[in-house]
GROMACS .gro file of C-alpha atoms in nm:
model
  341
    1MET     CA    1 -13.392  14.814 -18.952
    2PHE     CA    2 -13.205  14.514 -19.098
    3THR     CA    3 -12.832  14.510 -19.051
    4LYS     CA    4 -12.580  14.545 -19.324
    5ASP     CA    5 -12.266  14.337 -19.325
    6ILE     CA    6 -11.950  14.526 -19.210
    7GLY     CA    7 -11.599  14.493 -19.344
    8ILE     CA    8 -11.315  14.602 -19.107
    9ASP     CA    9 -10.954  14.683 -19.201
   10LEU     CA   10 -10.807  14.618 -18.863
   11GLY     CA   11 -10.476  14.812 -18.899
   12THR     CA   12 -10.205  14.873 -18.652
   13ALA     CA   13 -10.216  15.239 -18.714
   14SER     CA   14 -10.575  15.296 -18.823
   15ILE     CA   15 -10.901  15.118 -18.863
   16LEU     CA   16 -11.124  15.163 -19.169
   17VAL     CA   17 -11.492  15.040 -19.153
   18TYR     CA   18 -11.684  14.958 -19.465
   19VAL     CA   19 -12.056  14.911 -19.452
   20GLN     CA   20 -12.235  14.721 -19.735
   21GLY     CA   21 -12.410  14.966 -19.967
   22LYS     CA   22 -12.258  15.270 -19.805
   23GLY     CA   23 -11.877  15.238 -19.866
   24VAL     CA   24 -11.605  15.340 -19.617
   25VAL     CA   25 -11.788  15.522 -19.341
   26LEU     CA   26 -11.526  15.535 -19.074
   27ARG     CA   27 -11.156  15.610 -19.071
   28GLU     CA   28 -11.007  15.633 -18.724
   29PRO     CA   29 -10.654  15.579 -18.565
   30SER     CA   30 -10.648  15.254 -18.368
   31VAL     CA   31 -10.587  15.418 -18.033
   32VAL     CA   32 -10.788  15.399 -17.712
   33ALA     CA   33 -10.754  15.618 -17.394
   34ILE     CA   34 -10.847  15.471 -17.062
   35ASP     CA   35 -10.848  15.582 -16.698
   36LYS     CA   36 -10.595  15.363 -16.528
   37ASN     CA   37 -10.759  15.390 -16.191
   38THR     CA   38 -11.113  15.295 -16.292
   39GLY     CA   39 -11.042  15.102 -16.617
   40LYS     CA   40 -11.304  15.328 -16.786
   41LEU     CA   41 -11.284  15.379 -17.167
   42LEU     CA   42 -11.248  15.758 -17.215
   43LYS     CA   43 -11.186  15.813 -17.582
   44VAL     CA   44 -11.140  15.602 -17.900
   45GLY     CA   45 -10.978  15.689 -18.244
   46THR     CA   46 -10.889  16.045 -18.327
   47ASP     CA   47 -10.970  16.187 -17.988
   48ALA     CA   48 -10.754  15.930 -17.818
   49GLN     CA   49 -10.472  15.977 -18.063
   50GLN     CA   50 -10.442  16.340 -17.970
   51MET     CA   51 -10.368  16.227 -17.628
   52LEU     CA   52 -10.067  16.012 -17.716
   53GLY     CA   53  -9.760  16.124 -17.515
   54ARG     CA   54  -9.954  16.405 -17.353
   55THR     CA   55 -10.157  16.232 -17.082
   56PRO     CA   56 -10.146  16.294 -16.707
   57GLY     CA   57 -10.057  16.003 -16.479
   58ASN     CA   58 -10.405  15.840 -16.446
   59ILE     CA   59 -10.485  15.843 -16.821
   60VAL     CA   60 -10.313  15.607 -17.066
   61ALA     CA   61 -10.352  15.635 -17.443
   62ILE     CA   62 -10.251  15.294 -17.598
   63ARG     CA   63 -10.247  15.129 -17.930
   64PRO     CA   64 -10.405  14.777 -17.873
   65LEU     CA   65 -10.270  14.635 -18.206
   66ARG     CA   66  -9.898  14.589 -18.260
   67GLU     CA   67  -9.727  14.468 -18.568
   68GLY     CA   68 -10.058  14.364 -18.728
   69VAL     CA   69 -10.187  14.150 -18.447
   70ILE     CA   70 -10.382  14.197 -18.122
   71SER     CA   71 -10.142  14.281 -17.829
   72ASP     CA   72 -10.413  14.393 -17.584
   73TYR     CA   73 -10.721  14.169 -17.638
   74ASP     CA   74 -10.944  14.347 -17.392
   75MET     CA   75 -10.878  14.689 -17.541
   76THR     CA   76 -10.915  14.569 -17.901
   77GLU     CA   77 -11.256  14.420 -17.813
   78ARG     CA   78 -11.379  14.747 -17.653
   79MET     CA   79 -11.242  14.957 -17.940
   80LEU     CA   80 -11.415  14.729 -18.197
   81LYS     CA   81 -11.744  14.753 -17.995
   82GLU     CA   82 -11.722  15.132 -18.009
   83PHE     CA   83 -11.667  15.140 -18.380
   84VAL     CA   84 -11.936  14.893 -18.467
   85LYS     CA   85 -12.175  15.084 -18.244
   86LYS     CA   86 -12.085  15.407 -18.431
   87VAL     CA   87 -12.160  15.261 -18.778
   88SER     CA   88 -12.473  15.061 -18.696
   89PRO     CA   89 -12.631  15.225 -18.395
   90PHE     CA   90 -12.985  15.113 -18.451
   91SER     CA   91 -13.031  14.754 -18.580
   92LEU     CA   92 -13.250  14.464 -18.491
   93PHE     CA   93 -12.990  14.195 -18.581
   94LYS     CA   94 -12.623  14.172 -18.509
   95PRO     CA   95 -12.415  14.242 -18.815
   96ARG     CA   96 -12.169  13.984 -18.978
   97LEU     CA   97 -11.809  14.116 -18.971
   98LEU     CA   98 -11.537  14.053 -19.226
   99ILE     CA   99 -11.207  14.142 -19.070
  100CYS     CA  100 -10.876  14.185 -19.252
  101VAL     CA  101 -10.561  14.022 -19.107
  102PRO     CA  102 -10.190  13.993 -19.213
  103SER     CA  103 -10.116  13.688 -19.431
  104GLY     CA  104  -9.846  13.556 -19.172
  105ILE     CA  105 -10.103  13.534 -18.887
  106THR     CA  106 -10.092  13.220 -18.663
  107GLU     CA  107 -10.397  13.022 -18.579
  108VAL     CA  108 -10.398  13.150 -18.224
  109GLU     CA  109 -10.392  13.507 -18.355
  110GLU     CA  110 -10.681  13.420 -18.601
  111ARG     CA  111 -10.883  13.290 -18.304
  112ALA     CA  112 -10.825  13.604 -18.104
  113VAL     CA  113 -10.941  13.827 -18.397
  114VAL     CA  114 -11.257  13.621 -18.453
  115ASP     CA  115 -11.335  13.613 -18.082
  116ALA     CA  116 -11.280  13.992 -18.049
  117GLY     CA  117 -11.518  14.042 -18.346
  118ILE     CA  118 -11.788  13.824 -18.185
  119GLN     CA  119 -11.745  13.998 -17.834
  120ALA     CA  120 -11.771  14.333 -18.010
  121GLY     CA  121 -12.128  14.247 -18.117
  122ALA     CA  122 -12.100  14.048 -18.439
  123ARG     CA  123 -12.333  13.769 -18.527
  124ARG     CA  124 -12.047  13.590 -18.703
  125ALA     CA  125 -11.693  13.692 -18.792
  126PHE     CA  126 -11.492  13.603 -19.092
  127LEU     CA  127 -11.133  13.679 -19.190
  128ILE     CA  128 -10.959  13.773 -19.508
  129GLU     CA  129 -10.597  13.810 -19.592
  130GLU     CA  130 -10.476  14.170 -19.635
  131PRO     CA  131 -10.300  14.117 -19.968
  132VAL     CA  132 -10.611  13.949 -20.116
  133ALA     CA  133 -10.833  14.234 -20.003
  134ALA     CA  134 -10.571  14.491 -20.126
  135ALA     CA  135 -10.563  14.330 -20.473
  136ILE     CA  136 -10.950  14.330 -20.486
  137GLY     CA  137 -10.956  14.690 -20.371
  138ALA     CA  138 -10.693  14.790 -20.627
  139GLY     CA  139 -10.931  14.656 -20.905
  140ILE     CA  140 -10.748  14.344 -20.983
  141ASP     CA  141 -10.953  14.041 -21.094
  142ILE     CA  142 -10.803  13.771 -20.878
  143THR     CA  143 -11.023  13.487 -20.993
  144LYS     CA  144 -10.835  13.443 -21.320
  145PRO     CA  145 -10.544  13.203 -21.371
  146ASP     CA  146 -10.306  13.500 -21.395
  147GLY     CA  147 -10.042  13.589 -21.142
  148HIS     CA  148 -10.040  13.937 -20.961
  149MET     CA  149  -9.806  14.061 -20.706
  150VAL     CA  150  -9.926  14.297 -20.428
  151VAL     CA  151  -9.707  14.471 -20.182
  152ASP     CA  152  -9.921  14.608 -19.890
  153ILE     CA  153  -9.723  14.816 -19.646
  154GLY     CA  154  -9.941  14.912 -19.352
  155GLY     CA  155  -9.854  15.048 -19.005
  156GLY     CA  156  -9.745  14.724 -18.835
  157THR     CA  157  -9.673  14.476 -19.116
  158ALA     CA  158  -9.572  14.468 -19.483
  159ASP     CA  159  -9.750  14.187 -19.662
  160ILE     CA  160  -9.613  14.065 -19.997
  161ALA     CA  161  -9.821  13.810 -20.190
  162VAL     CA  162  -9.850  13.652 -20.532
  163ILE     CA  163 -10.223  13.594 -20.605
  164SER     CA  164 -10.377  13.372 -20.865
  165LEU     CA  165 -10.717  13.187 -20.903
  166GLY     CA  166 -10.859  13.382 -20.605
  167GLY     CA  167 -10.593  13.274 -20.350
  168VAL     CA  168 -10.235  13.332 -20.227
  169VAL     CA  169  -9.979  13.121 -20.404
  170GLU     CA  170  -9.670  13.264 -20.221
  171SER     CA  171  -9.658  13.524 -19.950
  172ALA     CA  172  -9.436  13.682 -19.684
  173SER     CA  173  -9.552  13.897 -19.388
  174ILE     CA  174  -9.278  14.097 -19.217
  175LYS     CA  175  -9.312  14.318 -18.914
  176VAL     CA  176  -9.143  14.605 -19.087
  177ALA     CA  177  -9.374  14.888 -19.196
  178GLY     CA  178  -9.490  15.240 -19.108
  179ASP     CA  179  -9.413  15.213 -18.737
  180LYS     CA  180  -9.066  15.096 -18.805
  181PHE     CA  181  -9.012  15.386 -19.038
  182ASP     CA  182  -9.111  15.620 -18.755
  183GLU     CA  183  -8.875  15.444 -18.516
  184ALA     CA  184  -8.591  15.464 -18.778
  185ILE     CA  185  -8.647  15.846 -18.793
  186ILE     CA  186  -8.639  15.875 -18.413
  187LYS     CA  187  -8.314  15.676 -18.388
  188TYR     CA  188  -8.155  15.869 -18.677
  189ILE     CA  189  -8.236  16.216 -18.537
  190ARG     CA  190  -8.098  16.101 -18.197
  191ARG     CA  191  -7.781  15.971 -18.343
  192ARG     CA  192  -7.722  16.253 -18.602
  193HIS     CA  193  -7.855  16.564 -18.422
  194ASN     CA  194  -7.850  16.467 -18.060
  195VAL     CA  195  -8.216  16.549 -18.027
  196LEU     CA  196  -8.499  16.340 -17.897
  197ILE     CA  197  -8.835  16.367 -18.093
  198GLY     CA  198  -9.168  16.206 -18.035
  199GLU     CA  199  -9.369  15.951 -18.250
  200ARG     CA  200  -9.600  16.215 -18.384
  201THR     CA  201  -9.315  16.442 -18.496
  202ALA     CA  202  -9.149  16.135 -18.662
  203GLU     CA  203  -9.465  16.052 -18.846
  204GLU     CA  204  -9.502  16.420 -18.968
  205LEU     CA  205  -9.148  16.396 -19.104
  206LYS     CA  206  -9.226  16.066 -19.275
  207ILE     CA  207  -9.533  16.215 -19.440
  208GLN     CA  208  -9.391  16.559 -19.533
  209ILE     CA  209  -9.037  16.470 -19.660
  210GLY     CA  210  -8.990  16.093 -19.617
  211CYS     CA  211  -8.837  15.930 -19.918
  212VAL     CA  212  -8.645  15.602 -20.002
  213TYR     CA  213  -8.526  15.707 -20.349
  214PRO     CA  214  -8.337  16.028 -20.446
  215PRO     CA  215  -8.615  16.283 -20.513
  216GLN     CA  216  -8.602  16.531 -20.805
  217GLU     CA  217  -8.586  16.824 -20.563
  218GLU     CA  218  -8.452  16.826 -20.216
  219LYS     CA  219  -8.715  16.909 -19.949
  220SER     CA  220  -8.655  17.008 -19.580
  221LEU     CA  221  -8.864  17.054 -19.272
  222GLU     CA  222  -8.809  17.250 -18.951
  223ILE     CA  223  -8.894  17.051 -18.641
  224LYS     CA  224  -8.869  17.077 -18.267
  225GLY     CA  225  -8.733  16.835 -18.027
  226ARG     CA  226  -8.554  16.808 -17.690
  227SER     CA  227  -8.178  16.843 -17.697
  228LEU     CA  228  -8.002  16.546 -17.526
  229MET     CA  229  -7.709  16.779 -17.438
  230THR     CA  230  -7.895  17.053 -17.259
  231GLY     CA  231  -8.235  16.904 -17.192
  232LEU     CA  232  -8.395  17.216 -17.349
  233PRO     CA  233  -8.617  17.250 -17.663
  234GLN     CA  234  -8.430  17.280 -17.991
  235VAL     CA  235  -8.537  17.378 -18.340
  236PHE     CA  236  -8.350  17.224 -18.636
  237THR     CA  237  -8.394  17.139 -18.998
  238VAL     CA  238  -8.415  16.790 -19.150
  239THR     CA  239  -8.372  16.724 -19.527
  240SER     CA  240  -8.515  16.450 -19.752
  241SER     CA  241  -8.148  16.312 -19.819
  242GLU     CA  242  -8.134  16.243 -19.443
  243MET     CA  243  -8.463  16.058 -19.463
  244ILE     CA  244  -8.316  15.821 -19.728
  245GLU     CA  245  -8.031  15.753 -19.493
  246ALA     CA  246  -8.272  15.694 -19.198
  247PHE     CA  247  -8.495  15.463 -19.392
  248GLU     CA  248  -8.217  15.245 -19.537
  249GLU     CA  249  -8.257  14.947 -19.300
  250PRO     CA  250  -8.638  14.905 -19.300
  251SER     CA  251  -8.665  14.968 -19.689
  252THR     CA  252  -8.387  14.708 -19.742
  253ARG     CA  253  -8.582  14.447 -19.539
  254ILE     CA  254  -8.887  14.504 -19.742
  255LEU     CA  255  -8.692  14.472 -20.071
  256GLU     CA  256  -8.551  14.143 -19.944
  257ALA     CA  257  -8.899  14.015 -19.867
  258VAL     CA  258  -9.015  14.102 -20.214
  259HIS     CA  259  -8.712  13.938 -20.365
  260GLY     CA  260  -8.767  13.622 -20.142
  261VAL     CA  261  -9.133  13.589 -20.261
  262LEU     CA  262  -9.035  13.624 -20.625
  263GLU     CA  263  -8.771  13.352 -20.583
  264ARG     CA  264  -9.030  13.110 -20.436
  265THR     CA  265  -9.288  13.188 -20.701
  266PRO     CA  266  -9.350  12.939 -20.993
  267PRO     CA  267  -9.189  13.064 -21.312
  268GLU     CA  268  -9.516  13.084 -21.509
  269LEU     CA  269  -9.654  13.330 -21.242
  270VAL     CA  270  -9.328  13.529 -21.242
  271ALA     CA  271  -9.373  13.577 -21.623
  272ASP     CA  272  -9.733  13.701 -21.551
  273ILE     CA  273  -9.608  13.944 -21.288
  274SER     CA  274  -9.346  14.090 -21.519
  275ASN     CA  275  -9.625  14.158 -21.761
  276ASN     CA  276  -9.879  14.283 -21.513
  277GLY     CA  277  -9.633  14.464 -21.286
  278ILE     CA  278  -9.630  14.501 -20.913
  279VAL     CA  279  -9.905  14.688 -20.731
  280MET     CA  280  -9.833  14.866 -20.405
  281THR     CA  281 -10.102  14.948 -20.146
  282GLY     CA  282 -10.122  15.071 -19.788
  283GLY     CA  283 -10.012  15.395 -19.631
  284GLY     CA  284  -9.645  15.286 -19.627
  285SER     CA  285  -9.637  15.268 -20.004
  286LEU     CA  286  -9.690  15.644 -20.012
  287VAL     CA  287  -9.342  15.706 -19.881
  288GLN     CA  288  -9.190  15.891 -20.184
  289GLY     CA  289  -9.006  15.680 -20.434
  290PHE     CA  290  -9.092  15.334 -20.287
  291ASP     CA  291  -9.235  15.223 -20.622
  292LYS     CA  292  -8.914  15.337 -20.809
  293LEU     CA  293  -8.698  15.157 -20.551
  294ILE     CA  294  -8.883  14.825 -20.596
  295GLU     CA  295  -8.881  14.882 -20.978
  296GLN     CA  296  -8.502  14.933 -20.964
  297HIS     CA  297  -8.431  14.623 -20.772
  298THR     CA  298  -8.667  14.385 -20.945
  299GLY     CA  299  -8.672  14.517 -21.300
  300ILE     CA  300  -9.058  14.484 -21.290
  301GLU     CA  301  -9.276  14.792 -21.351
  302THR     CA  302  -9.424  14.894 -21.011
  303HIS     CA  303  -9.700  15.136 -20.942
  304VAL     CA  304  -9.892  15.260 -20.637
  305ALA     CA  305 -10.259  15.186 -20.645
  306ASP     CA  306 -10.515  15.474 -20.643
  307ASP     CA  307 -10.622  15.559 -20.297
  308ALA     CA  308 -10.365  15.316 -20.161
  309ILE     CA  309 -10.465  15.367 -19.790
  310SER     CA  310 -10.824  15.251 -19.848
  311CYS     CA  311 -10.756  14.959 -20.092
  312VAL     CA  312 -10.773  14.700 -19.821
  313ALA     CA  313 -11.100  14.846 -19.685
  314TYR     CA  314 -11.263  14.861 -20.030
  315GLY     CA  315 -11.146  14.507 -20.105
  316THR     CA  316 -11.288  14.390 -19.773
  317GLY     CA  317 -11.611  14.569 -19.867
  318LYS     CA  318 -11.637  14.409 -20.219
  319SER     CA  319 -11.566  14.066 -20.053
  320LEU     CA  320 -11.878  14.105 -19.827
  321ASP     CA  321 -12.078  13.968 -20.129
  322MET     CA  322 -11.898  13.640 -20.093
  323LEU     CA  323 -11.973  13.592 -19.717
  324ASP     CA  324 -12.230  13.334 -19.776
  325ALA     CA  325 -11.976  13.109 -19.951
  326MET     CA  326 -11.722  13.153 -19.664
  327GLN     CA  327 -11.685  12.961 -19.332
  328ASP     CA  328 -11.629  13.139 -18.998
  329GLY     CA  329 -11.264  13.232 -18.969
  330THR     CA  330 -11.203  13.172 -19.337
  331ILE     CA  331 -10.874  13.332 -19.422
  332ASN     CA  332 -10.800  13.221 -19.772
  333LEU     CA  333 -11.081  13.086 -19.977
  334SER     CA  334 -10.854  12.873 -20.202
  335ARG     CA  335 -10.668  12.727 -19.904
  336ARG     CA  336 -10.993  12.627 -19.732
  337LYS     CA  337 -11.134  12.476 -20.054
  338GLN     CA  338 -10.821  12.258 -20.084
  339LEU     CA  339 -10.859  12.144 -19.725
  340ASN     CA  340 -11.227  12.063 -19.762
  341GLY     CA  341 -11.174  11.936 -20.118
   0.00000   0.00000   0.00000
């Protein structure tokens, strides 16, 4: 069997794998569980995620990607190897990988991702910027001389970019995204209710009742945590109004980044963006009311893309057709063209 090229959305919270001709075939949390004593890899993805915060002393469940970049190189490589093996178990040739990375990535971090891809069993590894992939996945024709703004809020980073003629004109990548929203919830609950909750409970709160803009109807959720006063379990109710309060700091930082990118964008492109609107992608964009909040602050129509979580993976998949025109480690086609001019 000949290999098919593979596109990977290497996210801090989850990894999506797109195989040419098949679409998105794998969606797993980016978590690995290892035995500390032997260094043996026990579980990867969903199975490992269920172990987070629940492991005995010798087993550790870790997330090898933090804030959009590799924090544990060895584990990332082993995790990628497992996922590549899962999606192309029987093949004569090694596949080519196209891996998605945040737009603010440094050259050292770029190198680490390419190396991890090669070590995981790829013949060659290429890179693509997340906002570019997100725009392609959201159905935007990025090749035209027409400005589009994409706000991609993932687990570790929020990438804001203005795209025209197939490349990024202006961008900002900040380490404020889904994980920071979870942290904000944990801090808020601790301060307001004197109760300690775990990451998974915080994520559940974010998904169920999280919002950054006053909702039409108030929602509430009953959760369990450990009282800091007594050290015993405590059940209490959290409302969506409290979520707005908890999310104030991270959502303000994302708004400031959007504002900053607009300020640096050439006026012609700003005019295009006000006509075309702002497109939001990534899991973080699903926090209720985020599009309304950005629209209120910028005065530009904002909407969340269909299937926002998979946009980057689909965009990476569609870009696989362009691999022959790319160089190893290419991150932004337009930037490389200018360099090679």
